[in-house]
PDB file of C-alpha atoms in Angstrom:
ATOM      1  CA  UNK N   1     120.450  96.836  38.339  1.00 50.00           C
ATOM      2  CA  UNK N   2     122.492  96.849  41.561  1.00 57.00           C
ATOM      3  CA  UNK N   3     121.635 100.541  42.078  1.00 63.00           C
ATOM      4  CA  UNK N   4     117.892  99.924  41.816  1.00 65.00           C
ATOM      5  CA  UNK N   5     118.201  96.913  44.096  1.00 64.00           C
ATOM      6  CA  UNK N   6     119.925  99.126  46.676  1.00 73.00           C
ATOM      7  CA  UNK N   7     117.124 101.734  46.417  1.00 79.00           C
ATOM      8  CA  UNK N   8     114.462  99.052  46.884  1.00 78.00           C
ATOM      9  CA  UNK N   9     116.299  97.574  49.860  1.00 77.00           C
ATOM     10  CA  UNK N  10     116.680 101.010  51.466  1.00 81.00           C
ATOM     11  CA  UNK N  11     112.982 101.756  50.929  1.00 80.00           C
ATOM     12  CA  UNK N  12     112.046  98.406  52.434  1.00 80.00           C
ATOM     13  CA  UNK N  13     114.177  99.037  55.536  1.00 84.00           C
ATOM     14  CA  UNK N  14     112.697 102.522  56.029  1.00 85.00           C
ATOM     15  CA  UNK N  15     109.130 101.192  55.786  1.00 85.00           C
ATOM     16  CA  UNK N  16     109.835  98.393  58.265  1.00 83.00           C
ATOM     17  CA  UNK N  17     111.650 100.674  60.743  1.00 87.00           C
ATOM     18  CA  UNK N  18     108.815 103.225  60.668  1.00 86.00           C
ATOM     19  CA  UNK N  19     106.311 100.399  61.086  1.00 82.00           C
ATOM     20  CA  UNK N  20     108.160  99.017  64.115  1.00 83.00           C
ATOM     21  CA  UNK N  21     108.355 102.513  65.616  1.00 87.00           C
ATOM     22  CA  UNK N  22     104.588 102.906  65.189  1.00 84.00           C
ATOM     23  CA  UNK N  23     104.066  99.450  66.710  1.00 83.00           C
ATOM     24  CA  UNK N  24     106.227 100.370  69.700  1.00 86.00           C
ATOM     25  CA  UNK N  25     104.187 103.526  70.249  1.00 84.00           C
ATOM     26  CA  UNK N  26     100.997 101.490  69.987  1.00 82.00           C
ATOM     27  CA  UNK N  27     102.311  98.994  72.565  1.00 88.00           C
ATOM     28  CA  UNK N  28     103.193 101.847  74.938  1.00 87.00           C
ATOM     29  CA  UNK N  29      99.659 103.214  74.642  1.00 82.00           C
ATOM     30  CA  UNK N  30      98.292  99.688  75.186  1.00 80.00           C
ATOM     31  CA  UNK N  31     100.343  99.449  78.403  1.00 86.00           C
ATOM     32  CA  UNK N  32      99.080 102.837  79.596  1.00 83.00           C
ATOM     33  CA  UNK N  33      95.556 101.698  78.795  1.00 79.00           C
ATOM     34  CA  UNK N  34      96.039  98.492  80.782  1.00 82.00           C
ATOM     35  CA  UNK N  35      97.585 100.271  83.785  1.00 81.00           C
ATOM     36  CA  UNK N  36      94.810 102.869  83.967  1.00 76.00           C
ATOM     37  CA  UNK N  37      92.201 100.159  83.653  1.00 78.00           C
ATOM     38  CA  UNK N  38      93.809  98.135  86.464  1.00 77.00           C
ATOM     39  CA  UNK N  39      93.835 101.252  88.658  1.00 74.00           C
ATOM     40  CA  UNK N  40      90.163 101.658  87.789  1.00 70.00           C
ATOM     41  CA  UNK N  41      90.847 105.013  86.252  1.00 76.00           C
ATOM     42  CA  UNK N  42      88.889 106.285  83.283  1.00 77.00           C
ATOM     43  CA  UNK N  43      90.576 105.500  79.964  1.00 69.00           C
ATOM     44  CA  UNK N  44      90.048 108.270  77.380  1.00 79.00           C
ATOM     45  CA  UNK N  45      88.405 107.124  74.144  1.00 78.00           C
ATOM     46  CA  UNK N  46      91.116 108.872  72.157  1.00 79.00           C
ATOM     47  CA  UNK N  47      93.788 106.787  73.921  1.00 76.00           C
ATOM     48  CA  UNK N  48      91.907 103.564  73.158  1.00 76.00           C
ATOM     49  CA  UNK N  49      91.464 104.508  69.506  1.00 83.00           C
ATOM     50  CA  UNK N  50      95.098 105.477  69.025  1.00 79.00           C
ATOM     51  CA  UNK N  51      96.361 102.419  70.905  1.00 77.00           C
ATOM     52  CA  UNK N  52      94.392 100.058  68.677  1.00 83.00           C
ATOM     53  CA  UNK N  53      95.049 102.006  65.476  1.00 86.00           C
ATOM     54  CA  UNK N  54      98.803 102.351  65.979  1.00 83.00           C
ATOM     55  CA  UNK N  55      99.140  98.709  67.013  1.00 84.00           C
ATOM     56  CA  UNK N  56      97.321  97.516  63.897  1.00 86.00           C
ATOM     57  CA  UNK N  57      99.275  99.853  61.583  1.00 87.00           C
ATOM     58  CA  UNK N  58     102.551  98.849  63.267  1.00 81.00           C
ATOM     59  CA  UNK N  59     101.845  95.142  62.827  1.00 85.00           C
ATOM     60  CA  UNK N  60     100.878  95.587  59.173  1.00 86.00           C
ATOM     61  CA  UNK N  61     103.754  97.929  58.276  1.00 84.00           C
ATOM     62  CA  UNK N  62     106.475  96.581  60.548  1.00 79.00           C
ATOM     63  CA  UNK N  63     105.768  92.871  60.961  1.00 85.00           C
ATOM     64  CA  UNK N  64     103.881  92.283  57.686  1.00 83.00           C
ATOM     65  CA  UNK N  65     106.805  92.921  55.279  1.00 83.00           C
ATOM     66  CA  UNK N  66     109.163  90.828  57.423  1.00 83.00           C
ATOM     67  CA  UNK N  67     106.647  87.983  57.483  1.00 83.00           C
ATOM     68  CA  UNK N  68     106.183  88.279  53.701  1.00 84.00           C
ATOM     69  CA  UNK N  69     109.936  88.093  53.143  1.00 81.00           C
ATOM     70  CA  UNK N  70     110.156  85.066  55.408  1.00 78.00           C
ATOM     71  CA  UNK N  71     107.344  83.320  53.551  1.00 79.00           C
ATOM     72  CA  UNK N  72     108.948  84.136  50.183  1.00 80.00           C
ATOM     73  CA  UNK N  73     112.303  82.777  51.353  1.00 71.00           C
ATOM     74  CA  UNK N  74     110.652  79.608  52.622  1.00 70.00           C
ATOM     75  CA  UNK N  75     108.775  79.219  49.342  1.00 74.00           C
ATOM     76  CA  UNK N  76     111.986  79.820  47.388  1.00 67.00           C
ATOM     77  CA  UNK N  77     113.799  77.147  49.398  1.00 67.00           C
ATOM     78  CA  UNK N  78     110.967  74.686  48.835  1.00 68.00           C
ATOM     79  CA  UNK N  79     110.954  75.415  45.094  1.00 67.00           C
ATOM     80  CA  UNK N  80     114.731  75.086  45.032  1.00 61.00           C
ATOM     81  CA  UNK N  81     114.568  71.682  46.667  1.00 65.00           C
ATOM     82  CA  UNK N  82     111.773  70.450  44.413  1.00 67.00           C
ATOM     83  CA  UNK N  83     113.295  71.768  41.158  1.00 75.00           C
ATOM     84  CA  UNK N  84     117.023  71.385  41.681  1.00 81.00           C
ATOM     85  CA  UNK N  85     117.598  68.631  44.219  1.00 79.00           C
ATOM     86  CA  UNK N  86     117.511  65.946  41.512  1.00 84.00           C
ATOM     87  CA  UNK N  87     120.108  67.640  39.280  1.00 89.00           C
ATOM     88  CA  UNK N  88     123.754  66.468  39.238  1.00 90.00           C
ATOM     89  CA  UNK N  89     126.253  68.970  40.663  1.00 88.00           C
ATOM     90  CA  UNK N  90     127.876  69.592  37.272  1.00 90.00           C
ATOM     91  CA  UNK N  91     124.495  70.730  35.888  1.00 93.00           C
ATOM     92  CA  UNK N  92     124.164  73.535  38.446  1.00 91.00           C
ATOM     93  CA  UNK N  93     125.962  76.812  37.694  1.00 90.00           C
ATOM     94  CA  UNK N  94     126.551  79.122  40.675  1.00 89.00           C
ATOM     95  CA  UNK N  95     126.717  82.850  39.923  1.00 89.00           C
ATOM     96  CA  UNK N  96     126.885  85.999  42.027  1.00 86.00           C
ATOM     97  CA  UNK N  97     123.944  87.719  40.332  1.00 81.00           C
ATOM     98  CA  UNK N  98     122.016  87.979  37.064  1.00 77.00           C
ATOM     99  CA  UNK N  99     124.541  90.427  35.563  1.00 76.00           C
ATOM    100  CA  UNK N 100     127.100  87.616  35.482  1.00 77.00           C
ATOM    101  CA  UNK N 101     124.951  85.782  32.943  1.00 78.00           C
ATOM    102  CA  UNK N 102     123.356  88.369  30.622  1.00 76.00           C
ATOM    103  CA  UNK N 103     122.752  87.167  27.090  1.00 85.00           C
ATOM    104  CA  UNK N 104     125.533  84.571  26.962  1.00 89.00           C
ATOM    105  CA  UNK N 105     127.052  82.043  29.322  1.00 91.00           C
ATOM    106  CA  UNK N 106     129.013  78.805  29.603  1.00 92.00           C
ATOM    107  CA  UNK N 107     127.274  75.592  30.563  1.00 94.00           C
ATOM    108  CA  UNK N 108     129.014  72.227  30.861  1.00 93.00           C
ATOM    109  CA  UNK N 109     131.944  73.321  28.701  1.00 93.00           C
ATOM    110  CA  UNK N 110     129.843  74.861  25.909  1.00 95.00           C
ATOM    111  CA  UNK N 111     129.466  78.593  25.234  1.00 95.00           C
ATOM    112  CA  UNK N 112     125.828  79.579  24.701  1.00 95.00           C
ATOM    113  CA  UNK N 113     124.619  82.837  23.232  1.00 94.00           C
ATOM    114  CA  UNK N 114     121.170  84.327  22.808  1.00 93.00           C
ATOM    115  CA  UNK N 115     119.863  83.696  19.299  1.00 93.00           C
ATOM    116  CA  UNK N 116     118.557  87.267  19.321  1.00 88.00           C
ATOM    117  CA  UNK N 117     122.184  88.456  19.213  1.00 88.00           C
ATOM    118  CA  UNK N 118     122.360  87.468  15.570  1.00 88.00           C
ATOM    119  CA  UNK N 119     120.924  89.762  12.915  1.00 83.00           C
ATOM    120  CA  UNK N 120     117.878  88.378  11.084  1.00 83.00           C
ATOM    121  CA  UNK N 121     117.579  85.593  13.637  1.00 90.00           C
ATOM    122  CA  UNK N 122     114.947  82.972  12.740  1.00 91.00           C
ATOM    123  CA  UNK N 123     115.280  80.705  15.805  1.00 92.00           C
ATOM    124  CA  UNK N 124     112.076  81.955  17.392  1.00 88.00           C
ATOM    125  CA  UNK N 125     110.149  79.034  18.933  1.00 88.00           C
ATOM    126  CA  UNK N 126     106.379  78.964  18.863  1.00 84.00           C
ATOM    127  CA  UNK N 127     105.375  78.050  22.411  1.00 78.00           C
ATOM    128  CA  UNK N 128     102.295  76.074  21.453  1.00 77.00           C
ATOM    129  CA  UNK N 129     101.678  73.721  24.394  1.00 72.00           C
ATOM    130  CA  UNK N 130     100.749  70.884  22.035  1.00 75.00           C
ATOM    131  CA  UNK N 131     104.148  70.786  20.346  1.00 81.00           C
ATOM    132  CA  UNK N 132     106.529  72.877  22.452  1.00 87.00           C
ATOM    133  CA  UNK N 133     108.241  70.351  24.721  1.00 91.00           C
ATOM    134  CA  UNK N 134     111.157  70.912  27.096  1.00 93.00           C
ATOM    135  CA  UNK N 135     113.363  68.814  29.352  1.00 94.00           C
ATOM    136  CA  UNK N 136     115.087  70.116  32.493  1.00 94.00           C
ATOM    137  CA  UNK N 137     118.868  69.741  32.156  1.00 95.00           C
ATOM    138  CA  UNK N 138     120.338  72.244  34.610  1.00 94.00           C
ATOM    139  CA  UNK N 139     119.968  75.417  36.645  1.00 92.00           C
ATOM    140  CA  UNK N 140     121.578  78.756  37.457  1.00 91.00           C
ATOM    141  CA  UNK N 141     121.716  79.509  41.174  1.00 88.00           C
ATOM    142  CA  UNK N 142     122.507  83.028  42.414  1.00 87.00           C
ATOM    143  CA  UNK N 143     123.971  84.155  45.718  1.00 85.00           C
ATOM    144  CA  UNK N 144     120.618  85.677  46.758  1.00 79.00           C
ATOM    145  CA  UNK N 145     118.997  82.243  46.593  1.00 75.00           C
ATOM    146  CA  UNK N 146     117.081  82.786  43.354  1.00 81.00           C
ATOM    147  CA  UNK N 147     117.484  80.370  40.483  1.00 84.00           C
ATOM    148  CA  UNK N 148     116.591  79.796  36.848  1.00 88.00           C
ATOM    149  CA  UNK N 149     115.895  76.341  35.479  1.00 91.00           C
ATOM    150  CA  UNK N 150     117.720  75.491  32.246  1.00 94.00           C
ATOM    151  CA  UNK N 151     115.323  73.670  29.927  1.00 94.00           C
ATOM    152  CA  UNK N 152     116.283  72.038  26.664  1.00 96.00           C
ATOM    153  CA  UNK N 153     113.747  72.537  23.877  1.00 95.00           C
ATOM    154  CA  UNK N 154     113.174  69.173  22.242  1.00 94.00           C
ATOM    155  CA  UNK N 155     114.152  69.487  18.585  1.00 95.00           C
ATOM    156  CA  UNK N 156     114.739  67.484  15.438  1.00 93.00           C
ATOM    157  CA  UNK N 157     118.525  67.931  15.517  1.00 94.00           C
ATOM    158  CA  UNK N 158     118.873  67.099  19.239  1.00 94.00           C
ATOM    159  CA  UNK N 159     120.960  70.236  19.774  1.00 96.00           C
ATOM    160  CA  UNK N 160     120.876  71.965  23.159  1.00 96.00           C
ATOM    161  CA  UNK N 161     118.525  74.852  22.398  1.00 96.00           C
ATOM    162  CA  UNK N 162     117.925  76.310  25.842  1.00 96.00           C
ATOM    163  CA  UNK N 163     114.942  78.054  27.375  1.00 93.00           C
ATOM    164  CA  UNK N 164     115.439  79.885  30.691  1.00 90.00           C
ATOM    165  CA  UNK N 165     112.222  81.890  30.728  1.00 85.00           C
ATOM    166  CA  UNK N 166     114.143  85.097  29.962  1.00 85.00           C
ATOM    167  CA  UNK N 167     113.785  87.834  27.350  1.00 82.00           C
ATOM    168  CA  UNK N 168     116.939  86.582  25.612  1.00 85.00           C
ATOM    169  CA  UNK N 169     115.542  83.077  25.000  1.00 89.00           C
ATOM    170  CA  UNK N 170     116.383  80.847  23.311  1.00 93.00           C
ATOM    171  CA  UNK N 171     120.086  80.284  23.881  1.00 95.00           C
ATOM    172  CA  UNK N 172     122.045  78.155  21.412  1.00 96.00           C
ATOM    173  CA  UNK N 173     125.607  76.818  21.245  1.00 96.00           C
ATOM    174  CA  UNK N 174     127.559  79.594  19.550  1.00 94.00           C
ATOM    175  CA  UNK N 175     129.228  77.243  17.068  1.00 94.00           C
ATOM    176  CA  UNK N 176     125.895  75.578  16.160  1.00 95.00           C
ATOM    177  CA  UNK N 177     123.826  78.669  15.372  1.00 94.00           C
ATOM    178  CA  UNK N 178     124.434  78.787  11.608  1.00 94.00           C
ATOM    179  CA  UNK N 179     123.838  75.039  11.191  1.00 95.00           C
ATOM    180  CA  UNK N 180     120.542  75.425  13.042  1.00 95.00           C
ATOM    181  CA  UNK N 181     119.573  78.423  10.927  1.00 95.00           C
ATOM    182  CA  UNK N 182     120.350  76.604   7.686  1.00 96.00           C
ATOM    183  CA  UNK N 183     118.322  73.550   8.702  1.00 97.00           C
ATOM    184  CA  UNK N 184     115.238  75.373   9.903  1.00 96.00           C
ATOM    185  CA  UNK N 185     115.217  77.950   7.123  1.00 95.00           C
ATOM    186  CA  UNK N 186     115.861  75.560   4.253  1.00 96.00           C
ATOM    187  CA  UNK N 187     115.106  71.964   5.270  1.00 95.00           C
ATOM    188  CA  UNK N 188     112.794  71.532   8.257  1.00 95.00           C
ATOM    189  CA  UNK N 189     109.337  70.117   7.394  1.00 94.00           C
ATOM    190  CA  UNK N 190     106.614  72.664   8.082  1.00 94.00           C
ATOM    191  CA  UNK N 191     103.098  72.534   9.477  1.00 91.00           C
ATOM    192  CA  UNK N 192     100.496  75.267   9.277  1.00 92.00           C
ATOM    193  CA  UNK N 193      97.676  76.842  11.239  1.00 88.00           C
ATOM    194  CA  UNK N 194      95.209  79.064   9.402  1.00 88.00           C
ATOM    195  CA  UNK N 195      93.322  81.914  11.030  1.00 78.00           C
ATOM    196  CA  UNK N 196      90.623  83.971   9.339  1.00 67.00           C
ATOM    197  CA  UNK N 197      89.267  87.087  10.990  1.00 60.00           C
ATOM    198  CA  UNK N 198      85.771  85.574  10.797  1.00 55.00           C
ATOM    199  CA  UNK N 199      86.765  82.156  12.189  1.00 57.00           C
ATOM    200  CA  UNK N 200      86.315  81.167  15.813  1.00 60.00           C
ATOM    201  CA  UNK N 201      89.089  78.558  15.762  1.00 67.00           C
ATOM    202  CA  UNK N 202      92.256  78.034  13.757  1.00 72.00           C
ATOM    203  CA  UNK N 203      92.413  75.315  11.152  1.00 77.00           C
ATOM    204  CA  UNK N 204      95.458  73.086  11.519  1.00 80.00           C
ATOM    205  CA  UNK N 205      97.297  71.496   8.583  1.00 81.00           C
ATOM    206  CA  UNK N 206      99.889  68.927   9.574  1.00 80.00           C
ATOM    207  CA  UNK N 207     101.539  68.508   6.181  1.00 81.00           C
ATOM    208  CA  UNK N 208     102.253  71.280   3.709  1.00 92.00           C
ATOM    209  CA  UNK N 209     104.504  71.640   0.678  1.00 95.00           C
ATOM    210  CA  UNK N 210     107.418  73.015   2.700  1.00 96.00           C
ATOM    211  CA  UNK N 211     109.513  73.893  -0.355  1.00 96.00           C
ATOM    212  CA  UNK N 212     106.602  75.802  -1.864  1.00 97.00           C
ATOM    213  CA  UNK N 213     105.989  77.705   1.361  1.00 97.00           C
ATOM    214  CA  UNK N 214     109.671  78.596   1.644  1.00 96.00           C
ATOM    215  CA  UNK N 215     109.694  79.815  -1.970  1.00 97.00           C
ATOM    216  CA  UNK N 216     106.728  82.112  -1.244  1.00 97.00           C
ATOM    217  CA  UNK N 217     108.419  83.344   1.960  1.00 96.00           C
ATOM    218  CA  UNK N 218     111.650  84.119   0.084  1.00 96.00           C
ATOM    219  CA  UNK N 219     109.774  85.806  -2.775  1.00 97.00           C
ATOM    220  CA  UNK N 220     108.006  88.132  -0.336  1.00 96.00           C
ATOM    221  CA  UNK N 221     111.224  88.946   1.500  1.00 94.00           C
ATOM    222  CA  UNK N 222     113.156  89.662  -1.689  1.00 95.00           C
ATOM    223  CA  UNK N 223     110.458  91.430  -3.736  1.00 94.00           C
ATOM    224  CA  UNK N 224     107.909  92.758  -1.263  1.00 93.00           C
ATOM    225  CA  UNK N 225     107.462  96.416  -0.447  1.00 92.00           C
ATOM    226  CA  UNK N 226     107.731  97.610   3.142  1.00 89.00           C
ATOM    227  CA  UNK N 227     104.851  99.244   5.010  1.00 77.00           C
ATOM    228  CA  UNK N 228     102.304  98.511   2.275  1.00 79.00           C
ATOM    229  CA  UNK N 229      98.665  98.341   3.310  1.00 76.00           C
ATOM    230  CA  UNK N 230      96.924  94.952   3.463  1.00 75.00           C
ATOM    231  CA  UNK N 231      93.429  96.362   3.721  1.00 70.00           C
ATOM    232  CA  UNK N 232      90.935  95.540   6.458  1.00 67.00           C
ATOM    233  CA  UNK N 233      89.916  92.009   5.473  1.00 75.00           C
ATOM    234  CA  UNK N 234      92.905  89.731   5.984  1.00 82.00           C
ATOM    235  CA  UNK N 235      93.913  86.496   7.663  1.00 88.00           C
ATOM    236  CA  UNK N 236      97.019  84.720   8.898  1.00 90.00           C
ATOM    237  CA  UNK N 237      98.912  81.594   8.000  1.00 93.00           C
ATOM    238  CA  UNK N 238     101.135  80.412  10.854  1.00 92.00           C
ATOM    239  CA  UNK N 239     103.929  78.118   9.697  1.00 94.00           C
ATOM    240  CA  UNK N 240     106.109  76.203  12.143  1.00 93.00           C
ATOM    241  CA  UNK N 241     108.513  73.281  12.235  1.00 94.00           C
ATOM    242  CA  UNK N 242     107.351  69.969  13.702  1.00 90.00           C
ATOM    243  CA  UNK N 243     109.340  70.699  16.878  1.00 91.00           C
ATOM    244  CA  UNK N 244     108.136  74.340  17.103  1.00 90.00           C
ATOM    245  CA  UNK N 245     111.703  75.738  17.092  1.00 94.00           C
ATOM    246  CA  UNK N 246     111.119  77.698  13.871  1.00 94.00           C
ATOM    247  CA  UNK N 247     108.011  79.791  13.407  1.00 91.00           C
ATOM    248  CA  UNK N 248     106.868  82.532  11.057  1.00 94.00           C
ATOM    249  CA  UNK N 249     103.606  83.976   9.801  1.00 94.00           C
ATOM    250  CA  UNK N 250     102.284  85.137   6.449  1.00 95.00           C
ATOM    251  CA  UNK N 251      99.364  87.519   6.215  1.00 93.00           C
ATOM    252  CA  UNK N 252      97.073  87.250   3.202  1.00 93.00           C
ATOM    253  CA  UNK N 253      94.257  89.299   1.715  1.00 92.00           C
ATOM    254  CA  UNK N 254      92.131  89.094  -1.427  1.00 90.00           C
ATOM    255  CA  UNK N 255      92.198  92.264  -3.556  1.00 89.00           C
ATOM    256  CA  UNK N 256      90.883  93.304  -6.943  1.00 89.00           C
ATOM    257  CA  UNK N 257      94.316  92.515  -8.399  1.00 89.00           C
ATOM    258  CA  UNK N 258      94.621  89.095  -6.775  1.00 92.00           C
ATOM    259  CA  UNK N 259      95.995  87.617  -3.560  1.00 94.00           C
ATOM    260  CA  UNK N 260      98.328  89.880  -1.609  1.00 95.00           C
ATOM    261  CA  UNK N 261     100.624  88.457   1.075  1.00 95.00           C
ATOM    262  CA  UNK N 262     103.022  89.823   3.666  1.00 95.00           C
ATOM    263  CA  UNK N 263     106.036  88.284   5.385  1.00 95.00           C
ATOM    264  CA  UNK N 264     108.239  90.153   7.853  1.00 91.00           C
ATOM    265  CA  UNK N 265     106.673  93.470   6.822  1.00 91.00           C
ATOM    266  CA  UNK N 266     107.359  92.784   3.098  1.00 94.00           C
ATOM    267  CA  UNK N 267     104.155  92.843   1.049  1.00 95.00           C
ATOM    268  CA  UNK N 268     103.669  91.720  -2.565  1.00 95.00           C
ATOM    269  CA  UNK N 269     101.043  90.468  -5.016  1.00 95.00           C
ATOM    270  CA  UNK N 270     101.473  86.724  -5.447  1.00 96.00           C
ATOM    271  CA  UNK N 271     101.729  84.966  -8.767  1.00 96.00           C
ATOM    272  CA  UNK N 272      98.683  82.994  -9.866  1.00 96.00           C
ATOM    273  CA  UNK N 273     100.459  79.725  -9.016  1.00 97.00           C
ATOM    274  CA  UNK N 274     101.495  80.861  -5.517  1.00 97.00           C
ATOM    275  CA  UNK N 275      98.063  82.363  -4.899  1.00 96.00           C
ATOM    276  CA  UNK N 276      96.437  79.082  -5.914  1.00 96.00           C
ATOM    277  CA  UNK N 277      98.525  77.200  -3.372  1.00 96.00           C
ATOM    278  CA  UNK N 278      97.773  79.643  -0.553  1.00 94.00           C
ATOM    279  CA  UNK N 279      94.049  79.455  -1.350  1.00 93.00           C
ATOM    280  CA  UNK N 280      94.259  75.648  -1.174  1.00 92.00           C
ATOM    281  CA  UNK N 281      95.346  75.970   2.451  1.00 91.00           C
ATOM    282  CA  UNK N 282      92.322  78.098   3.254  1.00 86.00           C
ATOM    283  CA  UNK N 283      89.678  75.584   2.166  1.00 81.00           C
TER     284      UNK N 283
END
């Protein structure tokens, strides 16, 4: 990352230097134009054209990038003040650069690690704006002035599940991960949204038989075949915890043999009882 940053910085400097050189040449031609005009000498059209053209190109290429950087720095400072000024000092972590953070970090005495580090991770929040709520609790500030806000995802267990807007989100306390997994996989009440390929909007179901849904999920994972075809006519059931921290989907399709479902790429024919329950969600 540092290498690419150096290449970008070098390219930026070269562009600006060439732009300023072109601007200087344009200014020199402008001066020659002005002197000849004052002496009432004829000014060649070519000189006028090049004077104007080089001045414009020089301003755009030499001054433009510098102005853009200045505006970005000013904007960054304003955002910093508006987003971080109200945070206590012990909630702000100062780092040299992004590489010092990566996919794990310490925050207020707790070691956090990306949930994606764990195999078969299920802590994958569904960022539905109606239920996905966060609270600002801190920030990372880097030496280059950039910063990331640390947001806590509101959740049933009131654990610090953190969202930084990064590819490694969410981050969880390392010693809490397995407790979180057990709760959301086996205990958390579930809601459901149903989508049919012919429907314009999803149907929302706020209360489902969570134990039944989990039993169907586990059956598919344990007995389903991988990479089996679902056919062309299928729909989706989106299941999620009340706080949106846990989310998974089940595909379904009617076939000549009965209702087929898929979870996590595991596909199986459902029992008549399980199929009856899934169909009840589709009405």
